[in-house]
Coordinates of C-alpha atoms in Angstrom, one line a residue:
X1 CA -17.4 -5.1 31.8
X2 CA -14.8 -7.1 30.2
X3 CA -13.2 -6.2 26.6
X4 CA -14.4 -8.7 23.9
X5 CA -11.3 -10.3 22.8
X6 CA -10.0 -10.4 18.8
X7 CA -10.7 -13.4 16.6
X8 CA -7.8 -14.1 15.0
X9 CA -8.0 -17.0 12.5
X10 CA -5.5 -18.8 11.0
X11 CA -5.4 -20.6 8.0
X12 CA -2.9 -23.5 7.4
X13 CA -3.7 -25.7 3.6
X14 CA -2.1 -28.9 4.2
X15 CA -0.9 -31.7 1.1
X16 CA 0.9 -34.4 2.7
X17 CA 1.9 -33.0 5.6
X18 CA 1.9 -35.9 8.2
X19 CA 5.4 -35.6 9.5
X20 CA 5.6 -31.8 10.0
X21 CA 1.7 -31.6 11.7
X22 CA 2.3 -32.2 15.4
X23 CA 5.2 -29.7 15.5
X24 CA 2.6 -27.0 13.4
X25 CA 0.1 -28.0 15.8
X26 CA 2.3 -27.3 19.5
X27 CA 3.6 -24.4 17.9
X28 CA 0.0 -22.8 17.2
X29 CA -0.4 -23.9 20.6
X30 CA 2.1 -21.9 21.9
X31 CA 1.3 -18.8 19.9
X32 CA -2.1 -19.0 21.4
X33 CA -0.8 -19.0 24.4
X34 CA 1.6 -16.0 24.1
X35 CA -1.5 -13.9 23.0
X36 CA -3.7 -14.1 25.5
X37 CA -5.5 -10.8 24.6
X38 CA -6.6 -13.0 21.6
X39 CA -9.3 -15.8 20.5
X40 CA -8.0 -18.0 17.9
X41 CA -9.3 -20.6 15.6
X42 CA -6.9 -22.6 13.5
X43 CA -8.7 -23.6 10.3
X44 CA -6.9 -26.3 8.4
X45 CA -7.5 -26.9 4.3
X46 CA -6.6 -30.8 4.1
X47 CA -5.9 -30.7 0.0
X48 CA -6.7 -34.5 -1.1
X49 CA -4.1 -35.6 1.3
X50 CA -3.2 -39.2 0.5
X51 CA -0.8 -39.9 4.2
X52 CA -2.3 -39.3 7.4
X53 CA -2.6 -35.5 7.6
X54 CA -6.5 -36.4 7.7
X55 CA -6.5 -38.6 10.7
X56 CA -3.9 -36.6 12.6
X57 CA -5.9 -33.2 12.0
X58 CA -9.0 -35.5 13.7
X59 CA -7.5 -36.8 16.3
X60 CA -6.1 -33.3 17.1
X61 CA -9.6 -31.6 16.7
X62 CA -11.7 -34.3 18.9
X63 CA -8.9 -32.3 22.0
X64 CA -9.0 -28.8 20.8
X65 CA -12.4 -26.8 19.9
X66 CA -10.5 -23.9 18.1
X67 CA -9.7 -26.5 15.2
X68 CA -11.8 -26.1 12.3
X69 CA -10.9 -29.0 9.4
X70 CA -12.1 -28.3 5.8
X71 CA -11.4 -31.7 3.3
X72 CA -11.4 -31.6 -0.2
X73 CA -12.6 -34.4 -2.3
X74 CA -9.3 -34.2 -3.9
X75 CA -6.2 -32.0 -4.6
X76 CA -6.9 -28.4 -6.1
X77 CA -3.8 -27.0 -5.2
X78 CA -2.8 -24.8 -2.9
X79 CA -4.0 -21.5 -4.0
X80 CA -8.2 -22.7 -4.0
X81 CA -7.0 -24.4 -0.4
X82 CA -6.5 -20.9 0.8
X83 CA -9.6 -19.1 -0.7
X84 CA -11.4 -22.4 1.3
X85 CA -10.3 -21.2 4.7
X86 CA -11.2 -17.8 3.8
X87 CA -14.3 -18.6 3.0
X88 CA -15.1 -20.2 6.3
X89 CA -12.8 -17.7 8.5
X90 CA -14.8 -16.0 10.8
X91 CA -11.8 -13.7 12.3
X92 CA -11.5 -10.3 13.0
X93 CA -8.3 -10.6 11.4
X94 CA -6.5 -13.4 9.3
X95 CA -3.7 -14.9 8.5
X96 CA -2.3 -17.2 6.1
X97 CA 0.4 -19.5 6.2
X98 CA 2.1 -22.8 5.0
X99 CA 1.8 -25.8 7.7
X100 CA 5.8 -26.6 7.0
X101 CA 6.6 -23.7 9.6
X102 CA 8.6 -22.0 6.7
X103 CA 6.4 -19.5 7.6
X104 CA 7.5 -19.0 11.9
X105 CA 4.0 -18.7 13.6
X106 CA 5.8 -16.4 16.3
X107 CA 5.7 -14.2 13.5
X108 CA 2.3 -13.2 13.7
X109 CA 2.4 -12.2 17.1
X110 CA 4.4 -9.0 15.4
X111 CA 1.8 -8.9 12.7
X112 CA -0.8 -8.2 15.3
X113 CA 0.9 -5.6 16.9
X114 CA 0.7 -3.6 13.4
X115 CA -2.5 -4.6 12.9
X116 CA -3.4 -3.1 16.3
X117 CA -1.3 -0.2 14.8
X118 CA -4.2 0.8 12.1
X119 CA -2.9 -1.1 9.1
X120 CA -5.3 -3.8 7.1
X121 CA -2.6 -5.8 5.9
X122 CA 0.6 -6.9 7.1
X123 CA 2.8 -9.2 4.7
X124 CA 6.1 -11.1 5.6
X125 CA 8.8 -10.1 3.8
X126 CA 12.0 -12.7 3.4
X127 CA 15.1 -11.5 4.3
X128 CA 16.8 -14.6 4.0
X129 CA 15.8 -18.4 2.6
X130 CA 17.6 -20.9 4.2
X131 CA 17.7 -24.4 3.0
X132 CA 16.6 -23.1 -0.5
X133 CA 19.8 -23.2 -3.6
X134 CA 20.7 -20.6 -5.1
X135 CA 18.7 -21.4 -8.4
X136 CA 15.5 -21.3 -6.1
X137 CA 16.4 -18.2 -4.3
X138 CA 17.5 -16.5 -7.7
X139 CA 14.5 -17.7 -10.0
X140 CA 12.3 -16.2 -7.1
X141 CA 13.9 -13.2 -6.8
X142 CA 13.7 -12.6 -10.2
X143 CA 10.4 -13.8 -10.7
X144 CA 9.3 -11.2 -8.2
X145 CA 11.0 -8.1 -10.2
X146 CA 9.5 -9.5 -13.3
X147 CA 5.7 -9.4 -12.3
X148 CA 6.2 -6.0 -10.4
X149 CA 7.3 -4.6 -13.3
X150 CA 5.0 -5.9 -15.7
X151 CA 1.9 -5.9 -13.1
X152 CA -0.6 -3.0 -13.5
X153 CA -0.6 -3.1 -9.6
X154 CA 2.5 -2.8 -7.1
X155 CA 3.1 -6.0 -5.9
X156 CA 5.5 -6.2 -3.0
X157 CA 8.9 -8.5 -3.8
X158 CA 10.2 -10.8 -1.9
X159 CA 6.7 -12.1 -0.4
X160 CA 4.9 -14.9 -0.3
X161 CA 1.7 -15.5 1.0
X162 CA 2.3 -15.3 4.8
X163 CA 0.2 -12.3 6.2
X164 CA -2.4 -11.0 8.2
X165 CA -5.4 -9.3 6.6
X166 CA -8.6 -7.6 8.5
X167 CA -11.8 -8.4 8.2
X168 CA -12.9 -5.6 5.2
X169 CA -9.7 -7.2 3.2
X170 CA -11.1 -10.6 3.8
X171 CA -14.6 -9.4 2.3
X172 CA -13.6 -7.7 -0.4
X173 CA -11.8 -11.3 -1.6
X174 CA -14.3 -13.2 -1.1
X175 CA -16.3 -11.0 -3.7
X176 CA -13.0 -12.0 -6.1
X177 CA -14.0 -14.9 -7.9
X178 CA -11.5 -15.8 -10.6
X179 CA -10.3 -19.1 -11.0
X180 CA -6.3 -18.7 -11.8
X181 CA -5.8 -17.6 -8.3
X182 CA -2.6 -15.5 -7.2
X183 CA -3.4 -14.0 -3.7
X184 CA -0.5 -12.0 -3.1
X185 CA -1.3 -10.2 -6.2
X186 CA -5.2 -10.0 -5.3
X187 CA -4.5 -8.7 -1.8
X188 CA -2.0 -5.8 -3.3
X189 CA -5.1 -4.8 -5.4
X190 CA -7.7 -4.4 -2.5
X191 CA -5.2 -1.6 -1.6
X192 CA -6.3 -0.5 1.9
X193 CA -3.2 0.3 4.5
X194 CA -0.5 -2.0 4.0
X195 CA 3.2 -2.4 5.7
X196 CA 5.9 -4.8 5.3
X197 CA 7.1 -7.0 8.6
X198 CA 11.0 -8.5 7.7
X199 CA 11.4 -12.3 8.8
X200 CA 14.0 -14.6 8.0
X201 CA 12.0 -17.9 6.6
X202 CA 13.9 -21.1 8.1
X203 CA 14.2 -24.4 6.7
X204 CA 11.2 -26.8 5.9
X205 CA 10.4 -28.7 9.6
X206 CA 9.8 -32.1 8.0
X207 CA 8.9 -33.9 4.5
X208 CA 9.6 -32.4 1.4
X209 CA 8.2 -29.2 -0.7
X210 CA 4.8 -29.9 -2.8
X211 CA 6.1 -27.1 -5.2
X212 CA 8.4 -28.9 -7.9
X213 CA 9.9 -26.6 -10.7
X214 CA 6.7 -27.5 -12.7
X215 CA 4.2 -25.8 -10.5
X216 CA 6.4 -23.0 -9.4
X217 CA 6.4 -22.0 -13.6
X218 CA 2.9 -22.5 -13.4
X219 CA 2.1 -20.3 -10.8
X220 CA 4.7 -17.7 -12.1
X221 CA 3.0 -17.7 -15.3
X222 CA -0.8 -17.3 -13.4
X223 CA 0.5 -14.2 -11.6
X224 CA 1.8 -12.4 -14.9
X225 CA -0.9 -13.5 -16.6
X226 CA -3.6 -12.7 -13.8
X227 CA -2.6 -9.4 -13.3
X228 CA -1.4 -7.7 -16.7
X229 CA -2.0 -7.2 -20.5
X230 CA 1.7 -6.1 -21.3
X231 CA 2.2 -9.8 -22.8
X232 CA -0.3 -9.3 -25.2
X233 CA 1.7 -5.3 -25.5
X234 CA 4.6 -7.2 -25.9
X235 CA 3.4 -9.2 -28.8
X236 CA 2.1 -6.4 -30.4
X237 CA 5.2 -5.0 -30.2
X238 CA 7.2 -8.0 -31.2
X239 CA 4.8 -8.0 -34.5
X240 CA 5.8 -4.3 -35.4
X241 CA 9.1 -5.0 -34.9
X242 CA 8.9 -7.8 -37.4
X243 CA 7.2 -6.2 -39.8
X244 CA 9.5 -3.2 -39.4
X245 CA 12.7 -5.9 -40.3
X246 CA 10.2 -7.2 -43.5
X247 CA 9.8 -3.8 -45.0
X248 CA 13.6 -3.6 -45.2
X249 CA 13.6 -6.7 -46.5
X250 CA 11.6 -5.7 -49.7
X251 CA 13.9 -2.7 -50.0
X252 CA 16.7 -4.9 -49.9
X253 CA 15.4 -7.3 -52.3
X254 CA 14.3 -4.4 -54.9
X255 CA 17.7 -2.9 -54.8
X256 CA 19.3 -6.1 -55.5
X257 CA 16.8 -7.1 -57.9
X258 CA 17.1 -3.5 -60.1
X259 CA 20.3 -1.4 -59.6
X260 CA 22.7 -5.0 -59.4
X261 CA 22.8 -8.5 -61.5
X262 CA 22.3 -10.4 -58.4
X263 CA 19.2 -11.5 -57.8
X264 CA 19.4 -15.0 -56.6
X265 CA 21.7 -14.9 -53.8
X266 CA 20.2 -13.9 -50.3
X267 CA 18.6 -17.0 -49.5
X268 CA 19.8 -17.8 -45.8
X269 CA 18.6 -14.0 -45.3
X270 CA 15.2 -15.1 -46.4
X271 CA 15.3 -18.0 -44.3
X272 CA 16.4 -15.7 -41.3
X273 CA 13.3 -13.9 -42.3
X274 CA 10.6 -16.9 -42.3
X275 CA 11.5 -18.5 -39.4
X276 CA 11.8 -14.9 -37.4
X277 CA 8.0 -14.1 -38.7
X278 CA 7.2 -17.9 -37.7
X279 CA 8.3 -17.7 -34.6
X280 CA 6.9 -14.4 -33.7
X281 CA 3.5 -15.5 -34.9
X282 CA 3.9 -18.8 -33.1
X283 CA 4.8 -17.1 -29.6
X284 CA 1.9 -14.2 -30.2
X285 CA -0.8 -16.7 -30.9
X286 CA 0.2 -18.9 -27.8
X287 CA -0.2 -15.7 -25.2
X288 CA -3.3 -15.1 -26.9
X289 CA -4.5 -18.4 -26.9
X290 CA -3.8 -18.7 -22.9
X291 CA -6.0 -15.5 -22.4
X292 CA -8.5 -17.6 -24.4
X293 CA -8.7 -20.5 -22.7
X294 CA -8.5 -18.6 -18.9
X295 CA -11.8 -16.7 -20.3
X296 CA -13.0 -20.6 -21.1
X297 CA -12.6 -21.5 -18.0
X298 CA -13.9 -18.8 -16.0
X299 CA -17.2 -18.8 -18.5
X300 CA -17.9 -22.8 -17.7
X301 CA -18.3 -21.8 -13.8
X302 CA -17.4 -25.0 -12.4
X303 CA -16.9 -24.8 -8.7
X304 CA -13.5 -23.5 -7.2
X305 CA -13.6 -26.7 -4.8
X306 CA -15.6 -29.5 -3.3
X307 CA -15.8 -30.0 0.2
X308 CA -15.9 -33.8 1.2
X309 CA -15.4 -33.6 5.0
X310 CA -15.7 -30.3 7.4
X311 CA -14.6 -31.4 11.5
X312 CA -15.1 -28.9 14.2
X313 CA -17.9 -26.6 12.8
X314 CA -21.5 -25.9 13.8
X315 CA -23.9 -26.9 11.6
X316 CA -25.0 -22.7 10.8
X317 CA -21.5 -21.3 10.6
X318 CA -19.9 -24.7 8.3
X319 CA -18.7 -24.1 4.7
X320 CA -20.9 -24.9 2.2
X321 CA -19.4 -28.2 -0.3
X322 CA -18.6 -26.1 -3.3
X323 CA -17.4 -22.2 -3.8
X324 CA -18.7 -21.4 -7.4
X325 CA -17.4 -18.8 -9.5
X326 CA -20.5 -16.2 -9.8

């Protein structure tokens, strides 16, 4: 009787990504052909796409029944675009990965060897980044030491999203349904067995990256935010040690004002003073007021996406159009 092979699916969120496609595509190909142990299906997120990813991903599927194509109605970035394909993913094990081949697909054929090892998840870690400056390698690098530290769960540095997760990790995501998204971050908390697999991450195949400096701060400031308290702590702390620099204030002004004739002088101190307070006050009501508005948006429970398109599923095992929040 012949062994049931392992599902692996593969989940590639495209934006834009027309001229890098038909190289992702052959070299999918190819790695499905270098496991034959292994079933595939390569689902692909199209992200409000406004080039031809759409029609390329079509024509590709209407020749290859392990494509699975999941369109959005429009951009919702790329985070939601991943939590689409796991949604749908039907594999024993799955992987995620960025369709600019940043992210090697050869790769995974290690990450299934430790996955056939025992271990639940298996995450990429960069060695090197080539084609990235040094303000880009450096702000990451940092970033990544920052949210360890500040995180109430170990997150691994120097990852990305590229890895390989079984079947109970995937389930116990899709129970996770909070809106400001950082998956690397999630995964870490699932805990279950996880090891690191080195890679060195090449250059982008084709086009250009759909993370500006804008959205990389953004999604910095979702993962400190998702997965800690200490900014609020640190406000806190912030306040006392204002308060701490007002009290000697007062003592410094009664002194002057009883044991000395001076009593009108020290105003650029009290200046100092106001706009030190100000500012504290200022930068402690905006944390708050971000943890504010996050619980807004979670409470409205809009849907995470909505699905305008799905190509190469059956009608009992598609996606349904939206993924709400309950």
């Amino acid at each position: 009787m012949q062994n049931k092979k392992d599902l692996i699916s593969i989940i590639v969120p495209c934006f834009d990504e027309e001229e890098v496609l038909p190289e992702t595509l052959a070299r999918l190909d190819a790695l499905a052909s270098a496991r034959p142990d292994c079933a595939f299906e390569f689902i692909f997120v199209d992200d409000g796409s406004r080039d031809d990813t759409g029609r390329i991903l079509r024509e590709a599927a209407e020749n290859d029944d392990r494509l699975r194509i999941v369109m959005f109605s429009r951009n919702f970035g790329q985070q939601i675009a991943v939590t689409a394909g796991i949604d749908v993913a039907r594999g024993d094990a799955v992987v995620l990965m960025d369709s600019d081949l940043q992210d090697p697909p050869e790769t995974v054929i290690q990450m299934i060897d430790r996955w056939h090892e025992g271990y639940d998840v298996v995450y990429g870690t960069r060695m090197s980044r080539k084609g990235d400056d040094w303000f880009k390698r450096s702000s990451a690098r940092g970033f990544s030491r920052v949210i360890n530290y500040l995180s109430e769960i170990p997150i691994p540095e120097d990852t990305g999203d590229f890895r390989l997760m079984s079947r109970p990790v995937v389930e116990v995501l899709k129970l996770m349904p909070e809106r400001h998204r950082f998956l690397r971050g999630m995964v870490a908390w699932t805990g279950f067995r996880q090891t690191a697999l080195p890679y060195d991450r090449p250059e982008r195949f084709a086009g250009k990256t759909k993370y500006p400096l804008r959205k990389m701060m953004r999604y910095a400031f979702d993962g400190l935010l998702s997965f800690s308290i200490k900014p609020l702590q640190i406000s806190i702390a912030l306040g006392l040690l204002a308060a701490g620099l007002a009290v000697l204030g007062i003592l410094y002004a009664l002194v002057m004002r009883f044991f000395t004739s001076v009593w009108v002088e020290g105003w650029t101190a009290l200046m100092m003073a106001v706009l030190f307070l100000g500012g504290v006050q200022l930068v402690s009501l905006g944390i708050m007021g971000e943890y504010v508005g996050r619980i807004y948006r979670e409470v409205q429970r809009r849907p995470l996406y909505v699905v305008r398109e799905m190509v190469g599923f059956d009608d009992d095992t598609g996606p349904d159009r939206t993924r709400r929040t309950e």
